């Protein structure tokens, strides 16, 4: 019976709710919550007001991330005494009087809502003085009106606005903003962006009670000087100027100038500072377009620093499209973005042809101090301090901080034309470091198990050697000489690089940047080429039909698995069966593309696509072998290798070495050399050694977990110990 009554009650139609007018205080507080979303919103509005007042100096003080106090002081023209009563009323402004004025507005503010909104969610105090006045005035505001008549007070030129207890009457908003450090960093970032655009204005930002400002800039005539002052020397050094101009009324009219980072700049996230008609805004479409350009052009530096200032006719910009004026709408926006994207891409491609290395000053190491101890004894310092004496058999020739002690110092390289190198290159420390989190992997049990196996099989003693060793030089094509403490080691760089690449593939699983191939390579042709290289007689054609069938089957298989290998390994095979992208496993390193056919054949033949763990393990191992730092296919032209480059010899790539046909050697003189081929080989070998020193070993120190097997399989061999050598020579 009770259930029947409840059903009847539910079937009774309800009357529509009554519409009533909200109280003005409620309306104003709702509107204030839209305009002032967090402390940085208030700072942006106040700084823009200071800029509109033609200030040359703007100082910001913040307490508790802006919730307790925001104080913005400027030296602008000030506020007239007669305007103080309506200063904080909604929709009161000096910047426009009719709606049509929005078509040509040049000031930052125009709605007259910011100060009013602040008075509804905080306690606002204004101190101001105008030119010619003997004293200033101070007045407090609440809910848009003055709390008392303006009081005369001492004041310096300009205006100071204090916002206290922000969101004191909005408990939910205040609870979500308890991380004061996060809000302060947003405010500091905002001031940094203003500082590099408005270079004729001095900016400072500091925490309340702090003696030193976290952001400090002075007026300057140079934009790059402002960037250097705010963001640092390393950022400014990595920037290049970019400009664009279009005066065609039929498409777009705009002028853009700015600075963009080159391949030397590496960061974890993009920094884009965009001003449109001197207004700091966000443009998601433009940001995305430039990210695409960098990812395709500089995949190793795909998180750039970008500063851009775009000037358009005021009537082509709608500034009234966002509550906080963070976004604007542009006439012909797609055309403008496309032209800017094209200019940036062209600038990046031209700059990518060359790379500049910054030479660093190397401080004398402890080993250098010990070598020069005799000289220092002859000229003792006035302080009377003495160097700590080190036993002779413990003295180490070099250390990891002293590049001048490497093997190159003792060799006089023979220069060959365009391959001459600046001798200071040996003093350049590798600026290449992995910026990604090596532990960031896809949440797959199989990958976690493979990584756990690597961690379990790590040799702790050898790990310490790898982390703290010094690279001395290459002993031959495969082994590098390393020094750790007083011991000398030979290390197989092919095995080390192969294992490192394998481990990095697993750790960067599904989080790769990509190398875009300049021209896509047909998968089928690559597999046919790999099969021919494996034949005992590559010139024979009897296996061509079989090779074609095998290649076609493997191509179809890889096309079926294209989505998987692209998603997890960033290996892109397009719908036409062309290989167009490969993953970036180590920054600043590109694999030997002569080994692509072997790699593609391995993907088609060796991978078990049915079992997940085995599948990922084999693909990772194949990538490791492909990206390993094998000796180049061309023989090393130094020493006896030069004989392979005599004219009249034909070379055949056997995968392991080059064979040559010497049928015509009899009629060739000894000095007839294929100089272009020699130059190509020298470049390949020099690039490999540079990569070993500046990419491989820094990465080994950072990420490598040396497996137990490498301690016994000849990858690491100790060849000398300083203590034992000392005993031998002591007997002599």
Coordinates of N, CA, C and O in Angstrom, one line a residue, residues 130-284:
X130 N 49.6 61.7 -8.6 CA 49.8 62.2 -10.0 C 50.8 63.3 -10.1 O 51.2 63.9 -9.0
X131 N 51.3 63.6 -11.3 CA 52.3 64.6 -11.4 C 51.8 65.9 -11.0 O 50.7 66.4 -11.3
X132 N 52.6 66.6 -10.2 CA 52.3 68.0 -9.8 C 51.7 68.0 -8.4 O 51.6 69.1 -7.8
X133 N 51.2 66.9 -7.9 CA 50.6 66.9 -6.5 C 51.7 66.9 -5.4 O 52.8 66.3 -5.6
X134 N 51.4 67.5 -4.3 CA 52.4 67.5 -3.2 C 52.3 66.3 -2.4 O 53.3 66.0 -1.7
X135 N 51.2 65.6 -2.4 CA 51.1 64.3 -1.6 C 50.1 63.4 -2.4 O 49.4 63.8 -3.3
X136 N 50.1 62.2 -2.0 CA 49.3 61.2 -2.6 C 48.0 60.9 -1.7 O 47.8 61.6 -0.7
X137 N 47.2 59.9 -2.2 CA 46.0 59.5 -1.5 C 46.0 58.0 -1.4 O 46.4 57.3 -2.3
X138 N 45.4 57.6 -0.2 CA 45.3 56.1 0.0 C 43.8 55.9 0.3 O 43.2 56.6 1.1
X139 N 43.3 54.8 -0.3 CA 41.9 54.5 0.0 C 41.7 53.0 -0.1 O 42.3 52.3 -0.9
X140 N 40.8 52.4 0.7 CA 40.5 51.0 0.7 C 39.1 50.8 0.0 O 38.2 51.6 0.2
X141 N 38.9 49.6 -0.6 CA 37.7 49.3 -1.3 C 37.2 48.0 -0.9 O 37.9 47.0 -0.6
X142 N 35.8 47.9 -0.9 CA 35.2 46.6 -0.6 C 33.9 46.5 -1.4 O 33.1 47.5 -1.4
X143 N 33.7 45.4 -2.1 CA 32.5 45.3 -2.9 C 32.2 46.4 -3.9 O 31.1 46.9 -4.1
X144 N 33.3 46.9 -4.5 CA 33.2 47.9 -5.5 C 33.2 49.4 -5.1 O 33.2 50.3 -5.9
X145 N 33.1 49.6 -3.8 CA 32.9 51.0 -3.3 C 34.0 51.3 -2.2 O 34.6 50.4 -1.6
X146 N 34.2 52.6 -2.0 CA 35.2 53.0 -1.0 C 34.7 52.8 0.4 O 33.5 53.0 0.6
X147 N 35.6 52.3 1.2 CA 35.2 52.1 2.6 C 35.3 53.4 3.4 O 34.7 53.5 4.5
X148 N 36.1 54.4 2.9 CA 36.2 55.7 3.6 C 36.7 56.7 2.5 O 37.1 56.3 1.4
X149 N 36.7 57.9 2.9 CA 37.2 58.9 2.0 C 38.7 58.8 1.8 O 39.4 58.3 2.7
X150 N 39.2 59.2 0.6 CA 40.6 59.1 0.4 C 41.4 59.9 1.5 O 41.0 61.1 1.8
X151 N 42.5 59.3 2.0 CA 43.3 60.0 3.0 C 44.6 60.4 2.4 O 45.2 59.7 1.6
X152 N 45.0 61.6 2.7 CA 46.3 62.2 2.2 C 47.4 61.4 2.9 O 47.3 61.0 4.1
X153 N 48.5 61.1 2.1 CA 49.6 60.4 2.6 C 50.8 60.7 1.8 O 50.7 61.2 0.7
X154 N 52.0 60.3 2.3 CA 53.2 60.4 1.5 C 53.2 59.3 0.5 O 52.8 58.2 0.7
X155 N 53.7 59.6 -0.7 CA 53.7 58.6 -1.8 C 54.8 59.0 -2.8 O 55.2 60.1 -2.9
X156 N 55.2 57.9 -3.5 CA 56.2 58.1 -4.6 C 55.4 58.1 -5.9 O 54.3 57.7 -5.9
X157 N 56.1 58.6 -6.9 CA 55.4 58.7 -8.2 C 54.7 57.4 -8.7 O 55.3 56.3 -8.6
X158 N 53.5 57.5 -9.1 CA 52.8 56.3 -9.6 C 51.7 55.8 -8.7 O 51.2 56.5 -7.9
X159 N 51.5 54.5 -8.8 CA 50.4 53.8 -8.1 C 50.9 52.5 -7.4 O 51.7 51.8 -8.0
X160 N 50.4 52.3 -6.2 CA 50.6 51.0 -5.5 C 49.3 50.4 -5.2 O 48.4 51.0 -4.5
X161 N 49.0 49.1 -5.6 CA 47.8 48.5 -5.3 C 48.1 47.2 -4.5 O 48.9 46.4 -4.9
X162 N 47.4 47.1 -3.3 CA 47.6 45.9 -2.4 C 46.4 45.1 -2.4 O 45.3 45.6 -2.2
X163 N 46.5 43.8 -2.7 CA 45.4 42.9 -2.7 C 45.7 41.9 -1.5 O 46.7 41.2 -1.5
X164 N 44.8 42.0 -0.5 CA 45.1 41.1 0.7 C 43.9 40.1 0.9 O 42.8 40.4 0.6
X165 N 44.3 39.0 1.4 CA 43.3 37.9 1.7 C 42.5 37.6 0.5 O 41.2 37.6 0.6
X166 N 43.1 37.2 -0.6 CA 42.4 36.9 -1.8 C 41.5 35.6 -1.6 O 42.0 34.7 -1.0
X167 N 40.3 35.7 -2.1 CA 39.3 34.6 -1.9 C 39.0 34.3 -0.5 O 38.6 33.2 -0.1
X168 N 39.0 35.3 0.4 CA 38.7 35.1 1.8 C 37.2 34.7 2.0 O 36.9 34.0 3.0
X169 N 36.4 35.0 1.1 CA 34.9 34.7 1.1 C 34.5 33.6 0.1 O 33.4 33.4 -0.1
X170 N 35.5 32.9 -0.4 CA 35.2 31.8 -1.3 C 36.1 30.6 -0.8 O 37.2 30.3 -1.3
X171 N 35.5 29.9 0.2 CA 36.3 28.8 0.8 C 36.7 27.7 -0.1 O 37.8 27.2 0.0
X172 N 35.8 27.3 -1.0 CA 36.1 26.2 -1.9 C 37.3 26.6 -2.9 O 38.2 25.8 -3.1
X173 N 37.2 27.8 -3.4 CA 38.3 28.3 -4.3 C 39.6 28.3 -3.5 O 40.7 27.9 -4.0
X174 N 39.6 28.8 -2.3 CA 40.8 29.0 -1.5 C 41.4 27.6 -1.1 O 42.7 27.5 -1.1
X175 N 40.6 26.6 -0.9 CA 41.1 25.3 -0.6 C 41.9 24.7 -1.7 O 42.8 23.9 -1.6
X176 N 41.4 25.0 -2.9 CA 42.1 24.4 -4.1 C 43.4 25.1 -4.5 O 44.1 24.7 -5.3
X177 N 43.7 26.2 -3.8 CA 44.9 27.0 -4.1 C 45.8 27.0 -2.9 O 46.4 28.1 -2.6
X178 N 46.0 25.9 -2.2 CA 46.8 25.9 -1.0 C 48.3 25.7 -1.3 O 49.2 25.9 -0.5
X179 N 48.6 25.3 -2.6 CA 50.0 25.2 -2.9 C 50.6 26.5 -3.3 O 50.6 26.9 -4.5
X180 N 51.1 27.2 -2.3 CA 51.6 28.6 -2.6 C 52.8 28.6 -3.5 O 53.0 29.5 -4.3
X181 N 53.7 27.6 -3.4 CA 54.9 27.5 -4.2 C 54.5 27.5 -5.7 O 55.1 28.1 -6.6
X182 N 53.5 26.7 -6.0 CA 53.0 26.5 -7.4 C 52.5 27.9 -7.9 O 52.8 28.3 -9.0
X183 N 51.7 28.6 -7.1 CA 51.2 29.8 -7.6 C 52.2 30.9 -7.7 O 52.2 31.7 -8.6
X184 N 53.2 30.9 -6.8 CA 54.3 31.9 -6.9 C 55.1 31.6 -8.2 O 55.5 32.6 -8.9
X185 N 55.4 30.4 -8.5 CA 56.1 30.1 -9.7 C 55.4 30.6 -11.0 O 56.0 31.0 -11.9
X186 N 54.0 30.5 -11.0 CA 53.3 31.0 -12.1 C 53.4 32.5 -12.2 O 53.5 33.0 -13.3
X187 N 53.4 33.2 -11.1 CA 53.5 34.6 -11.1 C 54.9 35.0 -11.6 O 55.0 35.9 -12.4
X188 N 55.9 34.3 -11.1 CA 57.3 34.6 -11.6 C 57.4 34.4 -13.1 O 58.1 35.2 -13.8
X189 N 56.8 33.3 -13.5 CA 56.9 33.0 -15.0 C 56.1 34.1 -15.8 O 56.6 34.5 -16.8
X190 N 55.0 34.6 -15.3 CA 54.3 35.7 -15.9 C 55.2 36.9 -16.0 O 55.2 37.5 -17.1
X191 N 55.8 37.3 -14.9 CA 56.7 38.5 -15.0 C 57.9 38.3 -15.9 O 58.3 39.3 -16.6
X192 N 58.4 37.1 -16.0 CA 59.5 36.8 -16.9 C 59.0 37.0 -18.4 O 59.8 37.6 -19.2
X193 N 57.8 36.6 -18.7 CA 57.3 36.8 -20.1 C 57.1 38.3 -20.4 O 57.5 38.7 -21.5
X194 N 56.6 39.0 -19.4 CA 56.4 40.5 -19.7 C 57.8 41.1 -19.8 O 58.0 42.0 -20.7
X195 N 58.8 40.7 -19.1 CA 60.1 41.3 -19.1 C 60.8 41.2 -20.4 O 61.5 42.1 -20.8
X196 N 60.6 40.1 -21.1 CA 61.4 39.9 -22.3 C 60.7 40.6 -23.5 O 61.2 40.7 -24.6
X197 N 59.4 41.0 -23.3 CA 58.7 41.7 -24.4 C 58.8 43.2 -24.2 O 59.2 43.9 -25.1
X198 N 58.4 43.7 -23.0 CA 58.5 45.1 -22.7 C 59.9 45.5 -22.2 O 60.1 45.7 -21.0
X199 N 60.8 45.5 -23.1 CA 62.2 45.7 -22.7 C 62.6 47.1 -22.3 O 63.6 47.3 -21.7
X200 N 61.7 48.0 -22.5 CA 61.9 49.4 -22.0 C 61.4 49.6 -20.6 O 61.5 50.7 -20.0
X201 N 60.9 48.5 -20.0 CA 60.3 48.6 -18.6 C 61.2 47.7 -17.7 O 61.5 46.5 -18.1
X202 N 61.5 48.1 -16.5 CA 62.1 47.3 -15.5 C 61.1 46.5 -14.7 O 60.1 47.1 -14.3
X203 N 61.4 45.2 -14.5 CA 60.4 44.4 -13.7 C 61.2 43.7 -12.6 O 62.4 43.4 -12.7
X204 N 60.5 43.5 -11.5 CA 61.0 42.7 -10.4 C 59.9 42.0 -9.7 O 58.7 42.4 -9.7
X205 N 60.2 40.8 -9.2 CA 59.2 40.0 -8.5 C 59.9 39.2 -7.4 O 60.9 38.6 -7.6
X206 N 59.4 39.4 -6.2 CA 60.0 38.7 -5.0 C 59.0 38.3 -4.0 O 57.8 38.9 -4.0
X207 N 59.3 37.4 -3.2 CA 58.5 37.0 -2.1 C 58.5 38.0 -0.9 O 59.6 38.7 -0.7
X208 N 57.4 38.2 -0.2 CA 57.4 39.1 0.9 C 58.4 38.8 1.9 O 58.5 37.6 2.4
X209 N 59.2 39.7 2.3 CA 60.3 39.5 3.3 C 61.6 39.1 2.7 O 62.6 39.0 3.5
X210 N 61.6 38.7 1.4 CA 62.9 38.3 0.8 C 63.7 39.5 0.4 O 63.1 40.5 -0.1
X211 N 65.0 39.4 0.6 CA 65.9 40.5 0.3 C 66.2 40.6 -1.2 O 66.5 41.6 -1.8
X212 N 66.1 39.4 -1.9 CA 66.5 39.3 -3.3 C 65.3 38.9 -4.2 O 64.5 38.1 -3.8
X213 N 65.2 39.5 -5.3 CA 64.1 39.3 -6.2 C 64.4 38.0 -7.0 O 65.6 37.7 -7.4
X214 N 63.4 37.2 -7.3 CA 63.5 36.0 -8.1 C 63.5 36.3 -9.6 O 64.0 35.6 -10.4
X215 N 62.8 37.4 -9.9 CA 62.8 37.9 -11.3 C 63.2 39.3 -11.3 O 62.7 40.1 -10.5
X216 N 64.3 39.7 -12.0 CA 64.8 41.0 -12.0 C 65.3 41.4 -13.4 O 66.2 40.7 -13.9
X217 N 64.8 42.4 -14.0 CA 65.2 42.8 -15.3 C 65.3 44.4 -15.3 O 64.5 45.0 -14.6
X218 N 66.2 44.9 -16.1 CA 66.4 46.3 -16.2 C 66.1 46.7 -17.7 O 66.2 45.8 -18.6
X219 N 65.7 47.9 -17.9 CA 65.4 48.4 -19.2 C 66.6 48.3 -20.1 O 67.7 48.5 -19.7
X220 N 66.4 47.8 -21.3 CA 67.5 47.6 -22.2 C 67.0 47.8 -23.7 O 65.8 47.9 -23.9
X221 N 68.0 47.9 -24.6 CA 67.6 48.2 -26.0 C 67.7 46.9 -26.8 O 67.2 46.8 -27.9
X222 N 68.2 45.8 -26.2 CA 68.3 44.5 -26.9 C 67.4 43.5 -26.3 O 67.4 43.2 -25.1
X223 N 66.6 42.8 -27.2 CA 65.7 41.8 -26.8 C 66.5 40.5 -26.3 O 66.2 39.9 -25.3
X224 N 67.6 40.2 -26.9 CA 68.4 39.1 -26.5 C 69.0 39.3 -25.2 O 69.2 38.3 -24.4
X225 N 69.4 40.5 -24.9 CA 69.9 40.8 -23.5 C 68.9 40.6 -22.5 O 69.2 40.1 -21.4
X226 N 67.6 41.0 -22.8 CA 66.5 40.8 -21.8 C 66.3 39.3 -21.6 O 66.1 38.9 -20.4
X227 N 66.3 38.5 -22.6 CA 66.2 37.0 -22.5 C 67.3 36.5 -21.7 O 67.1 35.6 -20.8
X228 N 68.5 36.9 -22.0 CA 69.7 36.4 -21.2 C 69.6 36.8 -19.7 O 69.9 36.0 -18.9
X229 N 69.1 38.0 -19.4 CA 68.9 38.4 -18.0 C 67.9 37.6 -17.3 O 68.0 37.3 -16.1
X230 N 66.8 37.2 -18.0 CA 65.7 36.6 -17.3 C 65.8 35.0 -17.3 O 65.6 34.4 -16.3
X231 N 66.1 34.5 -18.5 CA 66.1 33.0 -18.7 C 67.5 32.4 -18.6 O 67.6 31.2 -18.6
X232 N 68.5 33.2 -18.6 CA 69.9 32.7 -18.5 C 70.7 32.7 -19.8 O 70.1 32.8 -20.9
X233 N 72.0 32.5 -19.6 CA 72.9 32.6 -20.8 C 72.7 31.4 -21.7 O 72.8 31.5 -22.9
X234 N 72.5 30.2 -21.1 CA 72.4 29.0 -21.9 C 71.2 29.1 -22.9 O 71.3 28.6 -24.0
X235 N 70.1 29.6 -22.4 CA 68.9 29.8 -23.3 C 69.2 30.8 -24.4 O 69.0 30.6 -25.6
X236 N 69.7 32.0 -24.0 CA 70.0 33.0 -25.0 C 71.0 32.6 -26.0 O 70.9 32.9 -27.2
X237 N 72.0 31.8 -25.6 CA 73.0 31.3 -26.6 C 72.4 30.3 -27.6 O 73.0 30.1 -28.7
X238 N 71.3 29.7 -27.3 CA 70.7 28.7 -28.2 C 69.6 29.2 -29.1 O 68.9 28.5 -29.8
X239 N 69.4 30.6 -29.1 CA 68.3 31.2 -29.9 C 68.8 31.7 -31.2 O 70.0 32.1 -31.3
X240 N 67.9 31.8 -32.1 CA 68.2 32.4 -33.4 C 67.0 33.3 -33.8 O 65.8 32.9 -33.5
X241 N 67.2 34.4 -34.5 CA 66.2 35.3 -34.8 C 65.3 34.8 -36.0 O 65.8 34.1 -36.9
X242 N 64.0 35.1 -35.9 CA 63.1 34.7 -37.0 C 62.2 35.8 -37.3 O 61.7 36.5 -36.4
X243 N 61.9 36.1 -38.6 CA 61.0 37.2 -39.0 C 60.1 36.8 -40.1 O 60.5 35.9 -40.9
X244 N 58.9 37.4 -40.1 CA 58.0 37.1 -41.2 C 57.2 38.4 -41.5 O 56.9 39.2 -40.5
X245 N 56.8 38.6 -42.7 CA 56.1 39.8 -43.1 C 55.2 39.5 -44.2 O 55.5 38.8 -45.2
X246 N 53.9 40.0 -44.1 CA 53.0 39.8 -45.2 C 52.1 41.1 -45.3 O 51.5 41.5 -44.3
X247 N 52.1 41.7 -46.5 CA 51.4 42.9 -46.7 C 50.3 42.8 -47.8 O 49.8 43.8 -48.3
X248 N 49.9 41.5 -48.0 CA 48.9 41.2 -49.0 C 47.5 41.3 -48.4 O 47.1 40.4 -47.6
X249 N 46.7 42.4 -48.7 CA 45.4 42.5 -48.0 C 44.4 41.4 -48.4 O 43.5 41.1 -47.7
X250 N 44.6 40.7 -49.5 CA 43.7 39.7 -49.9 C 43.9 38.4 -49.1 O 42.9 37.6 -49.0
X251 N 45.0 38.2 -48.5 CA 45.2 37.0 -47.6 C 45.4 37.3 -46.2 O 44.6 37.0 -45.3
X252 N 46.4 38.1 -45.9 CA 46.7 38.4 -44.5 C 47.7 39.6 -44.4 O 48.5 39.7 -45.3
X253 N 47.5 40.4 -43.4 CA 48.5 41.5 -43.2 C 49.0 41.4 -41.7 O 48.2 41.5 -40.8
X254 N 50.3 41.1 -41.6 CA 50.9 40.9 -40.3 C 52.4 41.0 -40.4 O 53.0 40.9 -41.5
X255 N 53.0 41.3 -39.2 CA 54.4 41.3 -39.1 C 54.8 40.5 -37.9 O 54.2 40.7 -36.8
X256 N 55.7 39.6 -38.0 CA 56.2 38.8 -36.9 C 57.7 38.8 -36.7 O 58.4 38.8 -37.7
X257 N 58.1 39.0 -35.5 CA 59.6 38.9 -35.2 C 59.7 38.2 -33.9 O 58.8 38.3 -33.0
X258 N 60.8 37.5 -33.7 CA 61.0 36.7 -32.5 C 62.3 36.0 -32.5 O 63.2 36.2 -33.3
X259 N 62.4 35.0 -31.5 CA 63.5 34.2 -31.4 C 63.1 32.7 -31.1 O 62.1 32.5 -30.4
X260 N 63.7 31.8 -31.8 CA 63.4 30.4 -31.6 C 64.7 29.6 -31.3 O 65.8 30.0 -31.7
X261 N 64.5 28.5 -30.6 CA 65.7 27.8 -30.2 C 66.2 26.9 -31.3 O 65.4 26.4 -32.1
X262 N 67.5 26.6 -31.3 CA 68.1 25.7 -32.3 C 68.3 24.3 -31.6 O 67.7 24.0 -30.6
X263 N 69.0 23.4 -32.3 CA 69.2 22.1 -31.9 C 70.0 21.9 -30.5 O 70.0 20.9 -29.9
X264 N 70.6 23.0 -30.1 CA 71.4 22.9 -28.9 C 70.5 23.0 -27.6 O 70.9 22.7 -26.5
X265 N 69.3 23.5 -27.8 CA 68.4 23.7 -26.7 C 67.6 22.4 -26.4 O 66.9 21.9 -27.3
X266 N 67.7 21.9 -25.2 CA 67.0 20.6 -24.9 C 66.2 20.9 -23.6 O 66.8 21.3 -22.6
X267 N 64.9 20.6 -23.5 CA 64.1 20.8 -22.3 C 63.1 19.8 -22.3 O 62.8 19.1 -23.2
X268 N 62.4 19.7 -21.1 CA 61.4 18.7 -20.9 C 60.0 19.2 -21.4 O 59.1 18.4 -21.7
X269 N 59.8 20.5 -21.5 CA 58.5 21.0 -22.0 C 58.8 22.2 -22.8 O 59.8 22.9 -22.7
X270 N 57.8 22.6 -23.7 CA 57.9 23.7 -24.5 C 57.7 25.0 -23.7 O 56.9 25.0 -22.8
X271 N 58.5 26.0 -24.1 CA 58.2 27.4 -23.5 C 57.9 28.3 -24.7 O 58.7 28.5 -25.5
X272 N 56.7 28.8 -24.7 CA 56.2 29.7 -25.8 C 55.7 31.0 -25.2 O 54.8 31.0 -24.4
X273 N 56.4 32.1 -25.6 CA 56.0 33.4 -25.1 C 55.4 34.1 -26.4 O 56.2 34.4 -27.3
X274 N 54.1 34.4 -26.4 CA 53.5 34.9 -27.5 C 52.8 36.3 -27.2 O 52.0 36.3 -26.2
X275 N 53.1 37.3 -27.9 CA 52.4 38.6 -27.8 C 51.8 39.0 -29.1 O 52.5 38.9 -30.2
X276 N 50.5 39.3 -29.1 CA 49.8 39.8 -30.3 C 49.4 41.2 -30.0 O 48.6 41.4 -29.1
X277 N 49.9 42.1 -30.8 CA 49.7 43.5 -30.6 C 50.0 43.9 -29.2 O 49.2 44.6 -28.5
X278 N 51.2 43.5 -28.7 CA 51.7 43.7 -27.3 C 50.8 43.1 -26.2 O 51.0 43.5 -25.1
X279 N 50.0 42.2 -26.6 CA 49.1 41.6 -25.6 C 49.5 40.1 -25.3 O 49.6 39.4 -26.3
X280 N 49.9 39.8 -24.1 CA 50.3 38.4 -23.8 C 49.1 37.5 -23.9 O 48.1 37.6 -23.1
X281 N 49.2 36.5 -24.8 CA 48.0 35.6 -25.1 C 48.5 34.2 -25.3 O 49.7 34.0 -25.5
X282 N 47.6 33.3 -25.4 CA 47.9 31.9 -25.8 C 47.2 31.7 -27.1 O 46.1 32.2 -27.4
X283 N 47.9 30.9 -28.0 CA 47.3 30.5 -29.3 C 47.6 29.0 -29.4 O 48.7 28.6 -29.9
X284 N 46.6 28.2 -29.1 CA 46.9 26.7 -29.1 C 47.2 26.2 -30.5 O 48.0 25.4 -30.7

